[in-house]
Coordinates of C-alpha atoms in Angstrom, one line a residue:
X400 CA 262.8 4.4 139.9
X401 CA 259.5 3.6 138.3
X402 CA 261.1 3.9 134.9
X403 CA 263.9 1.4 136.0
X404 CA 261.2 -0.9 137.2
X405 CA 259.4 -0.7 133.9
X406 CA 262.6 -1.5 131.9
X407 CA 263.5 -4.6 134.2
X408 CA 259.8 -5.8 133.7
X409 CA 260.0 -5.4 130.0
X410 CA 263.5 -7.1 130.0
X411 CA 262.0 -10.0 132.1
X412 CA 258.8 -10.4 129.8
X413 CA 261.4 -10.6 126.7
X414 CA 263.5 -13.1 128.3
X415 CA 260.5 -15.3 129.1
X416 CA 259.2 -14.9 125.6
X417 CA 262.5 -16.3 124.3
X418 CA 262.6 -19.1 127.1
X419 CA 258.9 -20.3 126.8
X420 CA 257.4 -18.4 123.8
X421 CA 258.5 -17.3 120.3
X422 CA 262.1 -16.4 120.1
X423 CA 261.6 -14.9 116.6
X424 CA 260.3 -11.8 118.3
X425 CA 263.5 -11.2 120.1
X426 CA 266.1 -12.7 117.8
X427 CA 269.1 -10.4 119.1
X428 CA 268.1 -11.4 122.7
X429 CA 267.9 -15.0 121.7
X430 CA 271.5 -15.0 120.3
X431 CA 272.7 -13.5 123.4
X432 CA 271.1 -16.0 125.8
X433 CA 272.3 -18.7 123.7
X434 CA 275.9 -17.8 124.1
X435 CA 275.3 -17.6 128.0
X436 CA 273.6 -21.0 127.8
X437 CA 276.6 -22.6 126.1
X438 CA 278.8 -21.3 128.9
X439 CA 276.3 -22.5 131.6
X440 CA 276.0 -26.0 129.7
X441 CA 279.8 -26.2 129.9
X442 CA 280.0 -25.4 133.6
X443 CA 277.3 -28.0 134.4
X444 CA 279.0 -30.6 132.6
X445 CA 282.2 -29.7 134.2
X446 CA 280.6 -29.9 137.7
X447 CA 279.1 -33.2 136.9
X448 CA 282.6 -34.7 136.0
X449 CA 284.2 -33.5 139.3
X450 CA 281.4 -35.4 141.3
X451 CA 281.9 -38.5 139.0
X452 CA 285.6 -38.4 139.4
X453 CA 285.6 -37.9 143.0
X454 CA 287.1 -34.3 142.8
X455 CA 284.0 -33.2 144.6
X456 CA 282.7 -35.5 147.7
X457 CA 279.3 -37.0 147.4
X458 CA 278.1 -38.1 150.9
X459 CA 276.5 -41.1 152.0
X460 CA 273.8 -41.1 154.7
X461 CA 273.1 -44.0 157.1
X462 CA 269.7 -44.4 155.4
X463 CA 268.2 -45.0 152.0
X464 CA 267.9 -41.8 149.9
X465 CA 265.1 -41.2 147.2
X466 CA 265.5 -38.1 145.2
X467 CA 262.6 -36.5 143.4
X468 CA 263.6 -34.0 141.0
X469 CA 263.4 -32.6 137.3
X470 CA 265.6 -31.2 134.6
X471 CA 263.6 -28.2 133.7
X472 CA 262.3 -25.2 135.5
X473 CA 259.3 -25.8 137.7
X474 CA 255.8 -27.1 137.1
X475 CA 256.4 -30.8 136.6
X476 CA 254.8 -31.8 140.0
X477 CA 257.6 -32.3 142.4
X478 CA 255.7 -31.5 145.3
X479 CA 252.8 -33.9 144.6
X480 CA 255.3 -36.5 143.6
X481 CA 257.5 -36.2 146.7
X482 CA 254.2 -36.4 148.8
X483 CA 253.1 -39.7 146.7
X484 CA 256.7 -41.1 147.5
X485 CA 256.5 -40.5 151.1
X486 CA 253.3 -42.0 151.6
X487 CA 254.3 -45.0 149.3
X488 CA 257.4 -45.7 151.4
X489 CA 255.5 -45.0 154.7
X490 CA 252.9 -47.6 153.6
X491 CA 255.6 -50.2 153.2
X492 CA 256.3 -49.9 157.0
X493 CA 259.5 -47.9 156.8
X494 CA 260.3 -44.5 158.7
X495 CA 260.5 -41.9 156.1
X496 CA 261.4 -38.2 156.2
X497 CA 261.2 -35.5 153.6
X498 CA 264.2 -33.0 153.2
X499 CA 263.5 -29.9 151.0
X500 CA 265.9 -26.8 150.4
X501 CA 263.0 -24.7 151.6
X502 CA 263.4 -22.1 148.6
X503 CA 262.5 -18.4 149.7
X504 CA 261.8 -19.5 153.2
X505 CA 263.6 -17.7 156.1
X506 CA 265.0 -21.0 157.3
X507 CA 266.4 -21.8 153.9
X508 CA 270.1 -21.3 154.9
X509 CA 270.2 -22.2 158.6
X510 CA 267.8 -25.0 158.1
X511 CA 265.4 -26.7 160.6
X512 CA 262.3 -28.9 161.3
X513 CA 259.3 -28.0 159.8
X514 CA 257.2 -30.6 161.2
X515 CA 258.4 -33.4 163.8
X516 CA 255.5 -35.6 162.5
X517 CA 253.3 -34.3 165.4
X518 CA 253.2 -30.7 165.4
X519 CA 254.0 -27.9 162.7
X520 CA 257.0 -25.8 163.9
X521 CA 257.3 -23.3 161.2
X522 CA 255.2 -20.9 159.3
X523 CA 255.2 -20.7 155.6
X524 CA 257.3 -17.8 155.6
X525 CA 260.0 -19.7 157.5
X526 CA 259.6 -22.9 155.8
X527 CA 258.9 -21.9 152.2
X528 CA 255.6 -22.7 150.5
X529 CA 256.0 -26.3 149.3
X530 CA 257.8 -27.6 152.5
X531 CA 255.0 -26.3 154.6
X532 CA 252.4 -27.7 152.3
X533 CA 253.9 -31.1 152.5
X534 CA 254.3 -30.8 156.2
X535 CA 250.5 -30.2 156.4
X536 CA 249.6 -33.3 154.3
X537 CA 252.0 -35.5 156.1
X538 CA 251.3 -34.5 159.7
X539 CA 248.4 -37.3 159.9
X540 CA 250.9 -40.1 159.0
X541 CA 253.6 -38.8 161.5
X542 CA 256.1 -38.1 158.7
X543 CA 258.7 -35.1 159.5
X544 CA 259.7 -32.5 157.1
X545 CA 263.0 -30.9 157.4
X546 CA 264.5 -27.9 155.4
X547 CA 267.8 -26.5 154.5
X548 CA 270.0 -25.6 151.6
X549 CA 272.8 -28.2 153.1
X550 CA 270.9 -31.2 152.4
X551 CA 273.5 -33.4 153.9
X552 CA 273.2 -31.7 157.1
X553 CA 269.4 -31.9 157.0
X554 CA 269.5 -35.6 156.3
X555 CA 271.8 -36.3 159.1
X556 CA 269.4 -34.4 161.4
X557 CA 266.4 -36.7 160.1
X558 CA 268.4 -39.8 161.0
X559 CA 269.5 -38.6 164.4
X560 CA 266.2 -37.0 165.5
X561 CA 263.8 -39.3 163.9
X562 CA 265.5 -42.6 163.3
X563 CA 264.8 -42.1 159.5
X564 CA 265.3 -45.4 157.3
X565 CA 264.2 -43.6 154.0
X566 CA 264.8 -40.0 153.0
X567 CA 262.8 -38.4 150.3
X568 CA 265.0 -35.5 148.9
X569 CA 262.7 -33.1 147.3
X570 CA 264.0 -31.3 144.2
X571 CA 267.2 -33.3 144.4
X572 CA 268.3 -34.2 141.1
X573 CA 270.9 -31.4 140.9
X574 CA 272.1 -31.7 144.4
X575 CA 275.0 -34.2 143.9
X576 CA 276.6 -33.8 147.3
X577 CA 274.2 -36.6 148.6
X578 CA 274.3 -40.1 147.4
X579 CA 271.1 -41.5 146.5
X580 CA 269.6 -45.0 146.1
X581 CA 267.0 -44.2 143.7
X582 CA 267.0 -41.0 141.2
X583 CA 263.4 -40.3 140.0
X584 CA 263.2 -37.5 137.3
X585 CA 260.0 -35.9 136.4
X586 CA 259.2 -34.9 132.8
X587 CA 256.1 -33.0 131.5
X588 CA 254.4 -35.2 129.0
X589 CA 253.5 -32.0 126.9
X590 CA 256.9 -30.4 127.0
X591 CA 259.4 -32.9 128.5
X592 CA 262.6 -30.7 127.6
X593 CA 260.9 -27.2 127.5
X594 CA 262.3 -25.7 124.2
X595 CA 265.2 -27.8 124.2
X596 CA 267.5 -25.1 125.2
X597 CA 269.7 -24.6 128.5
X598 CA 269.2 -21.7 130.9
X599 CA 268.7 -18.8 130.2
X600 CA 267.8 -19.6 126.4
X601 CA 265.4 -22.1 127.6
X602 CA 264.2 -24.1 130.5
X603 CA 266.6 -27.0 130.9
X604 CA 268.6 -26.9 134.2
X605 CA 271.0 -29.3 132.9
X606 CA 272.2 -30.6 129.5
X607 CA 270.0 -33.8 128.5
X608 CA 273.0 -36.0 129.1
X609 CA 272.5 -35.8 132.8
X610 CA 269.4 -38.0 132.3
X611 CA 271.8 -40.8 132.4
X612 CA 271.9 -40.4 136.2
X613 CA 268.1 -41.2 136.4
X614 CA 267.0 -44.5 137.5
X615 CA 263.5 -43.9 136.4
X616 CA 261.5 -41.1 134.8
X617 CA 257.9 -40.2 136.0
X618 CA 256.1 -38.7 132.8
X619 CA 253.7 -36.3 134.5
X620 CA 250.6 -34.6 133.2
X621 CA 249.7 -37.6 131.2
X622 CA 245.9 -37.8 130.0
X623 CA 243.9 -39.7 132.3
X624 CA 243.1 -42.3 129.6
X625 CA 246.8 -42.8 129.0
X626 CA 247.7 -43.9 132.6
X627 CA 244.4 -46.0 132.8
X628 CA 245.8 -48.4 130.4
X629 CA 246.8 -51.7 131.9
X630 CA 250.4 -52.7 131.5
X631 CA 251.0 -55.8 129.3
X632 CA 253.2 -58.7 130.4
X633 CA 255.1 -59.0 127.2
X634 CA 257.6 -56.5 125.5
X635 CA 255.8 -53.5 126.3
X636 CA 255.0 -52.5 122.8
X637 CA 251.6 -51.3 123.4
X638 CA 252.8 -47.9 124.0
X639 CA 251.4 -47.5 127.5
X640 CA 254.6 -48.1 129.1
X641 CA 258.2 -49.3 128.4
X642 CA 259.3 -52.9 129.0
X643 CA 259.6 -53.7 132.7
X644 CA 263.3 -54.9 132.4
X645 CA 264.4 -51.7 130.8
X646 CA 267.5 -50.1 132.6
X647 CA 265.6 -46.6 132.9
X648 CA 261.7 -47.2 133.0
X649 CA 259.3 -44.5 132.3
X650 CA 256.1 -44.6 134.4
X651 CA 253.1 -42.4 133.1
X652 CA 251.2 -40.2 135.6
X653 CA 248.4 -37.6 135.6
X654 CA 247.8 -34.8 137.9
X655 CA 244.4 -35.3 139.4
X656 CA 242.8 -32.1 140.8
X657 CA 240.6 -32.4 143.9
X658 CA 238.7 -30.0 146.3
X659 CA 241.0 -29.1 149.4
X660 CA 239.1 -26.5 151.3
X661 CA 236.1 -24.3 151.1
X662 CA 236.4 -20.8 153.1
X663 CA 233.4 -18.4 153.5
X664 CA 232.8 -15.6 155.9
X665 CA 236.4 -15.7 157.3
X666 CA 236.1 -19.3 158.3
X667 CA 237.1 -22.9 157.2
X668 CA 235.7 -26.1 158.7
X669 CA 237.9 -29.2 157.9
X670 CA 234.9 -31.4 159.0
X671 CA 232.6 -29.7 156.4
X672 CA 231.9 -31.9 153.4
X673 CA 233.4 -30.5 150.4
X674 CA 231.8 -30.2 147.2
X675 CA 232.8 -32.4 144.3
X676 CA 234.5 -30.6 141.4
X677 CA 232.3 -32.2 138.9
X678 CA 229.2 -31.0 140.8
X679 CA 230.7 -27.5 140.4
X680 CA 230.8 -27.5 136.5
X681 CA 229.5 -24.4 134.9
X682 CA 230.0 -22.3 138.2
X683 CA 231.1 -18.8 137.5
X684 CA 234.4 -18.3 139.3
X685 CA 237.3 -15.8 139.5
X686 CA 240.7 -17.6 139.7
X687 CA 244.1 -16.4 141.0
X688 CA 247.4 -18.2 141.6
X689 CA 251.1 -17.2 142.0
X690 CA 252.8 -20.6 140.8
X691 CA 255.5 -21.4 138.4
X692 CA 252.7 -22.4 135.6
X693 CA 249.8 -20.1 136.3
X694 CA 248.6 -20.8 132.7
X695 CA 248.3 -24.5 133.5
X696 CA 246.1 -23.9 136.4
X697 CA 243.8 -21.8 134.3
X698 CA 243.5 -24.5 131.6
X699 CA 242.9 -27.1 134.3
X700 CA 239.9 -25.2 135.7
X701 CA 238.5 -24.8 132.2
X702 CA 238.8 -28.5 131.6
X703 CA 236.9 -29.0 134.8
X704 CA 234.1 -27.1 133.4
X705 CA 234.3 -24.0 135.5
X706 CA 232.9 -20.8 133.9
X707 CA 236.2 -18.7 134.1
X708 CA 234.9 -15.1 134.4
X709 CA 238.2 -13.7 135.3
X710 CA 242.0 -14.3 136.2
X711 CA 244.7 -12.8 138.2
X712 CA 248.2 -14.3 138.0
X713 CA 251.1 -13.4 140.3
X714 CA 254.7 -14.5 140.2
X715 CA 255.7 -17.8 141.7
X716 CA 256.0 -17.9 145.5
X717 CA 254.0 -14.6 145.5
X718 CA 253.6 -13.5 149.2
X719 CA 250.0 -12.4 149.9
X720 CA 248.5 -9.4 151.9
X721 CA 245.1 -8.5 152.8
X722 CA 244.9 -5.8 150.0
X723 CA 245.6 -8.4 147.6
X724 CA 242.6 -10.6 148.6
X725 CA 240.5 -7.4 148.8
X726 CA 241.5 -6.4 145.3
X727 CA 240.8 -9.9 144.0
X728 CA 237.4 -10.1 145.6
X729 CA 236.5 -6.7 144.0
X730 CA 237.4 -7.9 140.7
X731 CA 235.5 -11.3 141.0
X732 CA 232.3 -9.2 142.1
X733 CA 232.7 -7.0 138.9
X734 CA 233.1 -9.9 136.7
X735 CA 230.0 -11.5 138.0
X736 CA 231.8 -14.5 139.7
X737 CA 230.0 -16.5 142.5
X738 CA 233.2 -18.2 143.7
X739 CA 236.9 -17.5 144.0
X740 CA 239.4 -20.3 143.2
X741 CA 243.1 -20.9 144.0
X742 CA 245.8 -23.4 144.5
X743 CA 246.8 -25.2 147.5
X744 CA 250.3 -23.7 147.3
X745 CA 248.6 -20.1 147.4
X746 CA 246.3 -21.0 150.1
X747 CA 249.0 -21.6 152.8
X748 CA 249.7 -17.9 152.5
X749 CA 246.2 -16.5 152.8
X750 CA 244.5 -16.1 156.1
X751 CA 241.0 -17.1 156.2
X752 CA 239.8 -14.2 158.0
X753 CA 240.6 -12.1 154.7
X754 CA 237.6 -14.0 152.8
X755 CA 234.5 -12.1 153.5
X756 CA 232.7 -11.1 150.5
X757 CA 233.0 -14.3 148.3
X758 CA 233.7 -18.0 149.1
X759 CA 237.1 -19.3 148.2
X760 CA 237.6 -22.8 146.9
X761 CA 241.1 -24.3 147.3
X762 CA 242.1 -26.9 144.6
X763 CA 244.9 -29.3 145.0
X764 CA 246.6 -31.8 142.8
X765 CA 247.5 -35.6 143.3
X766 CA 249.6 -37.8 141.4
X767 CA 248.0 -40.7 139.9
X768 CA 249.6 -43.5 138.2
X769 CA 246.4 -45.4 137.6
X770 CA 247.0 -49.0 136.3
X771 CA 250.8 -48.4 136.6
X772 CA 250.7 -47.8 140.4
X773 CA 251.5 -51.5 141.3
X774 CA 254.6 -51.7 139.0
X775 CA 255.9 -48.3 140.2
X776 CA 255.6 -49.5 143.9
X777 CA 257.4 -52.8 143.0
X778 CA 260.0 -50.8 141.4
X779 CA 260.6 -48.3 144.1
X780 CA 260.6 -50.9 147.0
X781 CA 263.0 -53.1 144.9
X782 CA 265.4 -50.3 144.4
X783 CA 265.4 -49.7 148.1
X784 CA 265.8 -53.1 149.2
X785 CA 266.4 -53.5 153.2
X786 CA 266.9 -50.1 154.6
X787 CA 269.5 -51.5 157.2
X788 CA 271.9 -52.1 154.2
X789 CA 272.8 -48.5 154.1
X790 CA 276.0 -47.2 155.8
X791 CA 277.6 -43.8 156.0
X792 CA 281.0 -43.4 154.3

């Protein structure tokens, strides 16, 4: 059994090296994966044509639908972007709800209400990491969050139960069963198309031709100086943005980290004044995470000025046990750290009572469009128009 696990782990590492690293090390495997990727790409194109030609039904809900998605495997910031969109629409005075698949949550297949906008009705294990996290953030605004692999059914539930006027569809770009009024695609500024290959040879979930379905792109992880540039009123040639009348505009955005929570001696105090990340520069820390792009979290901590003494990376959606935190605390002590640091996504699966020997700082990420926020807001609301114009067909 152990030998089988070791073989599977080596194979997984080799595939990931081809997809995200250097394929020259595994040329034979790269060639094999490329053949599979060609078949996958053909299947995705065929599926898209079936929807385009009406052979597969795309359903219209009695509300406006905004999809937030990407064309590559995770890490582009869909969760912060979905939160941004929900807040933007709420501030415009429209009743909004968020629908997510609930990946790896117990309620993924049967669906259900994570939050009714007043009370959290599911745990992270039931809802999935990201939906639970979104529900916590949106609770003060009274915005419901619903999960389910059948997004059409979940959307109808949102309309029936909460009189939803605008639905934010989290990770919805590939979910073509549901018609949308705004298709927003997130692209990582550093690697917008991964290595340029389709799954499983690369990180692309669809052929690049699928971008024609997008109404706009949000270029995430841009340098802060880039999004701070003021958009011009001319032809858009300053490079900071694309022309405002372009059919598929691209809006630059950055990921802005912020302190979410401080846990010490098994307790957290939401009213406690959180330290500024800038004030904690040079602090010796031990970091851990189980997200799609652990290396990016590590790099961001270094950019913030933390003295990173050690690091523990888990697989995406890792489910934590008390023993995990005990082992991490022991490693942190041995490495001379004074503080542990993790992501907000990891925090939802950690009991504060497990944190005893060393404080834990939880770091979150916000989408920040800087000087382009007003243009983006006008674009979104212009695409939505009066919510009452939608009708189910």
